[in-house]
Amino acid sequence: MNRPIYIISLLICIATGYLMAENTTKPNLMPWPRSVTLTGNNYTITKDFSFALKGPASQRLNDYSARFLRRLAGRTGLFLVQKYVSPDSVIANPVLTATYDSIAPLSISMNESYTLSVKASGIQLHAVSDIGIMRGLETLLQLFTAVNKEFIFTGAEISDFPRFTWRGLMIDCSRHFMPVSVLKRNIDGMAAVKLNVFHWHLTDDQGFRVECKSFPALHEKGSDGNYFTHEQVREVIAYANARGIRVVPEFDIPGHTTSWVVSFPEFASAPGPYQIERKWGVFNPTLNPVNEDLYVFFDKFFAEMRELFNDAYIHIGGDENNGKQWNNNQQIKDFITANNLKDNHGLQTWFSKRIQQLLVKHNFIMMGWDEILHPDLPKNIVVHSWRGMKYLENAAKQGYMTVLSNGYYIDLCYHASTHYLVDPAPDSLNLSPAEQKNILGGEATMWAELITPETIDSRIWPRTAAIAERFWSAKEIRDVNDMYKRLLPVSLRLEELGLLHYANRDMMMRRVTNGQPTDALSLLVGILEPIKGYTRHHEKQSFITISPYTRLADICAPESDFGREFAYTVEKYLSGNLQAAAELPRMLAAFEEIPDILALQAEQAPMLNEILPAADNMKALAKLLHQFMHDKKAPAEAKDIIEKARKPVAETTPAILESMEKLLNLTR
Amino acid sequence: MNRPIYIISLLICIATGYLMAENTTKPNLMPWPRSVTLTGNNYTITKDFSFALKGPASQRLNDYSARFLRRLAGRTGLFLVQKYVSPDSVIANPVLTATYDSIAPLSISMNESYTLSVKASGIQLHAVSDIGIMRGLETLLQLFTAVNKEFIFTGAEISDFPRFTWRGLMIDCSRHFMPVSVLKRNIDGMAAVKLNVFHWHLTDDQGFRVECKSFPALHEKGSDGNYFTHEQVREVIAYANARGIRVVPEFDIPGHTTSWVVSFPEFASAPGPYQIERKWGVFNPTLNPVNEDLYVFFDKFFAEMRELFNDAYIHIGGDENNGKQWNNNQQIKDFITANNLKDNHGLQTWFSKRIQQLLVKHNFIMMGWDEILHPDLPKNIVVHSWRGMKYLENAAKQGYMTVLSNGYYIDLCYHASTHYLVDPAPDSLNLSPAEQKNILGGEATMWAELITPETIDSRIWPRTAAIAERFWSAKEIRDVNDMYKRLLPVSLRLEELGLLHYANRDMMMRRVTNGQPTDALSLLVGILEPIKGYTRHHEKQSFITISPYTRLADICAPESDFGREFAYTVEKYLSGNLQAAAELPRMLAAFEEIPDILALQAEQAPMLNEILPAADNMKALAKLLHQFMHDKKAPAEAKDIIEKARKPVAETTPAILESMEKLLNLTR
């Protein structure tokens, strides 16, 4: 094995998303704690590591602590002597002592703060609540590293608490159904980065995903058999709660309700019959607020959901009512006039109030997307801003509690840095300190049009870890380069929780090559990104629920690590770094060979055919780079090459185009 | 990218378990059907592929057929026009027509035969039952391949039926709990290779894994909270049944019952209290057959299990009763004497009869491990041979139905070929044709001492596909080389079902290297195998339930594909093949570099430390090979080098030692 091979191997590793752990003293903590002092006084881990809990009996913390030991054993291969953890066990001279005062009820006011002291002589973790201990244990696991052939916890004094109380991840289980196992592993991922709200988008046009015993037709006719039973709902809630995570269900009404009116066409605002929607977009079926039977129905429905869900909050959607059915229904138009409701928005507010009254009756606090915002609604609801920061600002100003998701739409495949720099309470907002307090936090939203259980992990992770930092850490923590340094090591550790963001990418490549080697494809996949925003829908109009989500754009991570490495190297080069001058051409050299390899493989792997132009583009870019580095000036055709590469191929583009333009000093 | 790099890349691919799809005309069918004629009349797959069912309404077949379309779409990236399949839909000129006469009740007499005709003009699938259609659809998916940039189903005329009616996989969910998601993906794998019995080992010393509503203490105190609820049991059964797979539960009694007597010490044959067992082995706790309350208990218990499980058969274990508690219990000894039962075996038979009578009452047919075999038992039970072929022979001769697992213990990490060549009804048995018919088939047994949800897939697959062929295909199909040619492509396709036998190996390597590149480790992992049989327990005495199963021996596949490639190449070389002479030294060349790379990485990845001697051994073997190829004779130290490499390192050995000895003409 000669040296160049190993370099290429390393290149592959970068391209497929993992990097050699950085040998710095700064630990890979994410979210970054409120206060961190690194002492150099590291604790060395041996099989005799021991762990004592001191506090009131908390089964969930005992279990969390046992899992902490398993993860530690898994990472080290150490046959830890201690098997279980509980305040009942007497541990002589424990290495780790976790002390807490109380069992926190799960709520927006739960205390998640902790302090952590890691010294060579032992580890002290203190918290007000058992959930604070959980947060601290995750920090401790992020202090885990290895130096000089030994496993250590990095010596540190940490004091920590969250900036926002509402730190959520929404998973859409309607557009594509996500089995319990998918939710569980992602809930584990959430806990690892200190998120605390799982927002469960359970119904939409494409599927009604929860068993409803009062009206079984809802799940029986509205789900293709893909729904969560009551027991499964309870299982997921218990799983989340045991990790200090609340579960807020969403039932999106009055729009986005095709899957409801499949079984209850009489509740729609236009005559049925209806079928489960298979396409993507905004659809007409909308509940009819004028039908009084609807409130009898919802009274019973929410009564059942109150029994099933245990959080104070419930999300009623309220977004994207396109108004078409309402506009065409004379009874509804008359009702608007008769009740002086002005327009559809007025009617929706009237509807939201009716629903809100029912929710109050059933002891739920109402949350909804920002369309529900209207001064007529009582102040104890939560407005979920998805359309823009101004809705957040308006809500907060009007005295509503509010949560931000605009800027955190992870389905759109933007870079982690984009989301990272969106602040839920930026100084730019015109809010008094009291009004600012109405901002509870934010939520990353994993809409599921273009994802499946196979790809969801790679759309959530690792970018959501950066968002989690935004929600937890101090406002001032916003150094993008520093974030990225920590992001990859944190991401790799998420694999121990069963998350498949790297593993499934490799599997999907093996499927595409039809069992042939994936080295060449892997390099290409590592440098491409799916096109952003909603553009995939325009490239390929025919996406529906059952389309194959197994193609190049599904395999590529939303963000290319290689692209970022390339950008760094270009920056270094432009600032006169000689090493970068040597490195740059090497970074793309392999791409000159890739089209031939893939073309050969495509004979037996036709899924590669649509990818070949992307390989050609990369070859052209590699040659362009080579020539530029040789001539020190951009050749005449440079612009054309870059513009050609900018055109999506199989819904992807290379992640190096901006860097190339910068390097070649081309302006668009 | 120059040529040698690509060769090395290929080497990595071989080492990590996947090979370039062979460009032969012989399709990768496994199990090999009863009759196959390849016609060359291939069907070319386009997005207009269409599929009609003709037969009585079968929801399970509609669902199976929809999944067939999804898998086809996933493999091809084609946006298939047809969404769903049902006999109700009118499909004009369908490409695939599947015709069946009946809905098969799931039983040992269900008809699984089918005929399949693939032509350029269309595909005809015929079966007696809907389950026959499922089997045929899997065959069709194995005829899927690509030639000349197009996806095809290979033109063929196939007629097929199983040799044995009982083709099982047992999964032990007691030693390590396996969540529903693990079972489901493995049930999908079973269906892909036409296995039809999921034997669910639900209780053992280390855990009582099923909710028992009659006696909740059983699962509450006996499972650490890791048990299947009734709903989950029903979910797994429905999932399996929908794939034409029966589910036979096992409740192992009277031995292996520590987890039972944790809550019911009065049922043990010695005074309690008892705790859930954490270690591996055969333990003393054994039910007390003399306690009449036990049969009252079991009457109620089996009544509940009859409601829960839907198969005609139930497995009552009966193995490894070490007799210690019985020998030390005077009441039991007196009972044996008083009832003229001779010895413990006599008492166990007496117990089995009592249990069998209860099972008859609850409409169950009893199955048990071969210790239960005794002429006093009625002839309508099933004897499950695990200790040896003679027990199978004895049972069949005495008129008992019997199933073979001896030879199919996949937990012992033997090669696929070893299991493949074990025939459940070899000619060597002294059985009449009528007696031979008592042999129902066989079961691969996945005992779970040394596996976790992370590693179970790599222990089951792909070797179980070879065993599945043994159970389904004609006795004469036993060409090991031919089996191996088909095994890897079939194995790769299993990934589409969510099986993680390759993906988790890569993940585990990333954990071991602590995020550093895994190229070097991957080569080493690809050439090593975990030591066989029960030897791992002797190397590392401290294995218990919560030990880390994340180390080298857990990562290595039970069978090294590289080792087999090496053996083939040695054979070719020894028969004078010149290409092999050039290839051989190249195959190991990379290993000369690996110790240095891993030693460097070990600084930050201490889990590599225990692996380094294995890398050193491989380097020595690579040098030895190099020298031999140069000198054409074995150097003096050859034997020592091989013997040194034979000593387990971190419970692994290289898979090339026999080939090296052969090559060097060394005899042990």
PDB file of N, CA and C in Angstrom, chain B residues 27-60:
ATOM      1  N   PRO B  27     -28.678 -16.633 -13.258  1.00  0.00           N
ATOM      2  CA  PRO B  27     -29.177 -15.636 -12.308  1.00  0.00           C
ATOM      3  C   PRO B  27     -28.860 -16.025 -10.865  1.00  0.00           C
ATOM      4  N   ASN B  28     -28.876 -15.022  -9.997  1.00  0.00           N
ATOM      5  CA  ASN B  28     -28.548 -15.243  -8.592  1.00  0.00           C
ATOM      6  C   ASN B  28     -29.800 -15.633  -7.820  1.00  0.00           C
ATOM      7  N   LEU B  29     -30.270 -16.834  -8.085  1.00  0.00           N
ATOM      8  CA  LEU B  29     -31.447 -17.347  -7.394  1.00  0.00           C
ATOM      9  C   LEU B  29     -31.027 -18.119  -6.156  1.00  0.00           C
ATOM     10  N   MET B  30     -31.690 -17.861  -5.056  1.00  0.00           N
ATOM     11  CA  MET B  30     -31.411 -18.600  -3.817  1.00  0.00           C
ATOM     12  C   MET B  30     -32.634 -18.496  -2.931  1.00  0.00           C
ATOM     13  N   PRO B  31     -33.275 -19.597  -2.599  1.00  0.00           N
ATOM     14  CA  PRO B  31     -32.955 -20.984  -2.951  1.00  0.00           C
ATOM     15  C   PRO B  31     -33.139 -21.271  -4.444  1.00  0.00           C
ATOM     16  N   TRP B  32     -32.287 -22.145  -4.948  1.00  0.00           N
ATOM     17  CA  TRP B  32     -32.368 -22.513  -6.352  1.00  0.00           C
ATOM     18  C   TRP B  32     -33.664 -23.294  -6.594  1.00  0.00           C
ATOM     19  N   PRO B  33     -34.451 -22.863  -7.599  1.00  0.00           N
ATOM     20  CA  PRO B  33     -35.747 -23.523  -7.805  1.00  0.00           C
ATOM     21  C   PRO B  33     -35.609 -24.962  -8.309  1.00  0.00           C
ATOM     22  N   ARG B  34     -36.697 -25.673  -8.190  1.00  0.00           N
ATOM     23  CA  ARG B  34     -36.761 -27.078  -8.578  1.00  0.00           C
ATOM     24  C   ARG B  34     -36.389 -27.259 -10.047  1.00  0.00           C
ATOM     25  N   SER B  35     -36.892 -26.391 -10.903  1.00  0.00           N
ATOM     26  CA  SER B  35     -36.605 -26.501 -12.335  1.00  0.00           C
ATOM     27  C   SER B  35     -36.461 -25.099 -12.921  1.00  0.00           C
ATOM     28  N   VAL B  36     -35.333 -24.867 -13.571  1.00  0.00           N
ATOM     29  CA  VAL B  36     -35.058 -23.557 -14.166  1.00  0.00           C
ATOM     30  C   VAL B  36     -34.574 -23.756 -15.595  1.00  0.00           C
ATOM     31  N   THR B  37     -35.236 -23.136 -16.535  1.00  0.00           N
ATOM     32  CA  THR B  37     -34.714 -23.101 -17.901  1.00  0.00           C
ATOM     33  C   THR B  37     -34.506 -21.643 -18.286  1.00  0.00           C
ATOM     34  N   LEU B  38     -33.255 -21.314 -18.586  1.00  0.00           N
ATOM     35  CA  LEU B  38     -32.973 -19.941 -18.995  1.00  0.00           C
ATOM     36  C   LEU B  38     -33.182 -19.839 -20.499  1.00  0.00           C
ATOM     37  N   THR B  39     -33.962 -18.873 -20.909  1.00  0.00           N
ATOM     38  CA  THR B  39     -34.357 -18.796 -22.314  1.00  0.00           C
ATOM     39  C   THR B  39     -33.658 -17.684 -23.074  1.00  0.00           C
ATOM     40  N   GLY B  40     -33.045 -16.744 -22.361  1.00  0.00           N
ATOM     41  CA  GLY B  40     -32.467 -15.584 -23.032  1.00  0.00           C
ATOM     42  C   GLY B  40     -33.526 -14.594 -23.475  1.00  0.00           C
ATOM     43  N   ASN B  41     -34.764 -14.916 -23.249  1.00  0.00           N
ATOM     44  CA  ASN B  41     -35.895 -14.082 -23.671  1.00  0.00           C
ATOM     45  C   ASN B  41     -36.246 -13.100 -22.545  1.00  0.00           C
ATOM     46  N   ASN B  42     -35.344 -12.160 -22.315  1.00  0.00           N
ATOM     47  CA  ASN B  42     -35.450 -11.272 -21.154  1.00  0.00           C
ATOM     48  C   ASN B  42     -36.573 -10.255 -21.277  1.00  0.00           C
ATOM     49  N   TYR B  43     -37.128  -9.858 -20.142  1.00  0.00           N
ATOM     50  CA  TYR B  43     -38.105  -8.774 -20.122  1.00  0.00           C
ATOM     51  C   TYR B  43     -37.399  -7.482 -19.703  1.00  0.00           C
ATOM     52  N   THR B  44     -37.532  -6.424 -20.483  1.00  0.00           N
ATOM     53  CA  THR B  44     -36.911  -5.138 -20.169  1.00  0.00           C
ATOM     54  C   THR B  44     -37.885  -4.275 -19.357  1.00  0.00           C
ATOM     55  N   ILE B  45     -37.392  -3.798 -18.223  1.00  0.00           N
ATOM     56  CA  ILE B  45     -38.258  -3.087 -17.276  1.00  0.00           C
ATOM     57  C   ILE B  45     -38.301  -1.593 -17.594  1.00  0.00           C
ATOM     58  N   THR B  46     -39.501  -1.057 -17.680  1.00  0.00           N
ATOM     59  CA  THR B  46     -39.683   0.393 -17.866  1.00  0.00           C
ATOM     60  C   THR B  46     -40.658   0.894 -16.813  1.00  0.00           C
ATOM     61  N   LYS B  47     -40.901   2.203 -16.820  1.00  0.00           N
ATOM     62  CA  LYS B  47     -41.819   2.769 -15.833  1.00  0.00           C
ATOM     63  C   LYS B  47     -43.249   2.284 -16.058  1.00  0.00           C
ATOM     64  N   ASP B  48     -43.513   1.743 -17.222  1.00  0.00           N
ATOM     65  CA  ASP B  48     -44.863   1.261 -17.522  1.00  0.00           C
ATOM     66  C   ASP B  48     -45.091  -0.180 -17.086  1.00  0.00           C
ATOM     67  N   PHE B  49     -44.133  -0.732 -16.370  1.00  0.00           N
ATOM     68  CA  PHE B  49     -44.328  -2.069 -15.819  1.00  0.00           C
ATOM     69  C   PHE B  49     -45.688  -2.115 -15.115  1.00  0.00           C
ATOM     70  N   SER B  50     -46.457  -3.152 -15.400  1.00  0.00           N
ATOM     71  CA  SER B  50     -47.768  -3.246 -14.754  1.00  0.00           C
ATOM     72  C   SER B  50     -47.998  -4.668 -14.241  1.00  0.00           C
ATOM     73  N   PHE B  51     -48.880  -4.793 -13.299  1.00  0.00           N
ATOM     74  CA  PHE B  51     -48.960  -5.998 -12.484  1.00  0.00           C
ATOM     75  C   PHE B  51     -50.441  -6.237 -12.164  1.00  0.00           C
ATOM     76  N   ALA B  52     -50.957  -7.362 -12.624  1.00  0.00           N
ATOM     77  CA  ALA B  52     -52.352  -7.712 -12.322  1.00  0.00           C
ATOM     78  C   ALA B  52     -52.404  -8.974 -11.475  1.00  0.00           C
ATOM     79  N   LEU B  53     -53.282  -8.956 -10.487  1.00  0.00           N
ATOM     80  CA  LEU B  53     -53.546 -10.143  -9.687  1.00  0.00           C
ATOM     81  C   LEU B  53     -54.856 -10.755 -10.167  1.00  0.00           C
ATOM     82  N   LYS B  54     -54.875 -12.078 -10.316  1.00  0.00           N
ATOM     83  CA  LYS B  54     -56.115 -12.761 -10.653  1.00  0.00           C
ATOM     84  C   LYS B  54     -56.331 -13.894  -9.667  1.00  0.00           C
ATOM     85  N   GLY B  55     -57.286 -13.689  -8.786  1.00  0.00           N
ATOM     86  CA  GLY B  55     -57.551 -14.696  -7.773  1.00  0.00           C
ATOM     87  C   GLY B  55     -58.468 -14.109  -6.728  1.00  0.00           C
ATOM     88  N   PRO B  56     -58.794 -14.891  -5.718  1.00  0.00           N
ATOM     89  CA  PRO B  56     -59.675 -14.380  -4.661  1.00  0.00           C
ATOM     90  C   PRO B  56     -59.002 -13.245  -3.887  1.00  0.00           C
ATOM     91  N   ALA B  57     -59.813 -12.376  -3.314  1.00  0.00           N
ATOM     92  CA  ALA B  57     -59.284 -11.211  -2.585  1.00  0.00           C
ATOM     93  C   ALA B  57     -58.348 -11.644  -1.466  1.00  0.00           C
ATOM     94  N   SER B  58     -57.149 -11.109  -1.478  1.00  0.00           N
ATOM     95  CA  SER B  58     -56.150 -11.421  -0.451  1.00  0.00           C
ATOM     96  C   SER B  58     -55.409 -10.136  -0.109  1.00  0.00           C
ATOM     97  N   GLN B  59     -55.802  -9.525   1.000  1.00  0.00           N
ATOM     98  CA  GLN B  59     -55.185  -8.252   1.372  1.00  0.00           C
ATOM     99  C   GLN B  59     -53.679  -8.421   1.531  1.00  0.00           C
ATOM    100  N   ARG B  60     -53.280  -9.551   2.131  1.00  0.00           N
ATOM    101  CA  ARG B  60     -51.848  -9.737   2.356  1.00  0.00           C
ATOM    102  C   ARG B  60     -51.095  -9.816   1.037  1.00  0.00           C
TER     103      ARG B  60
END
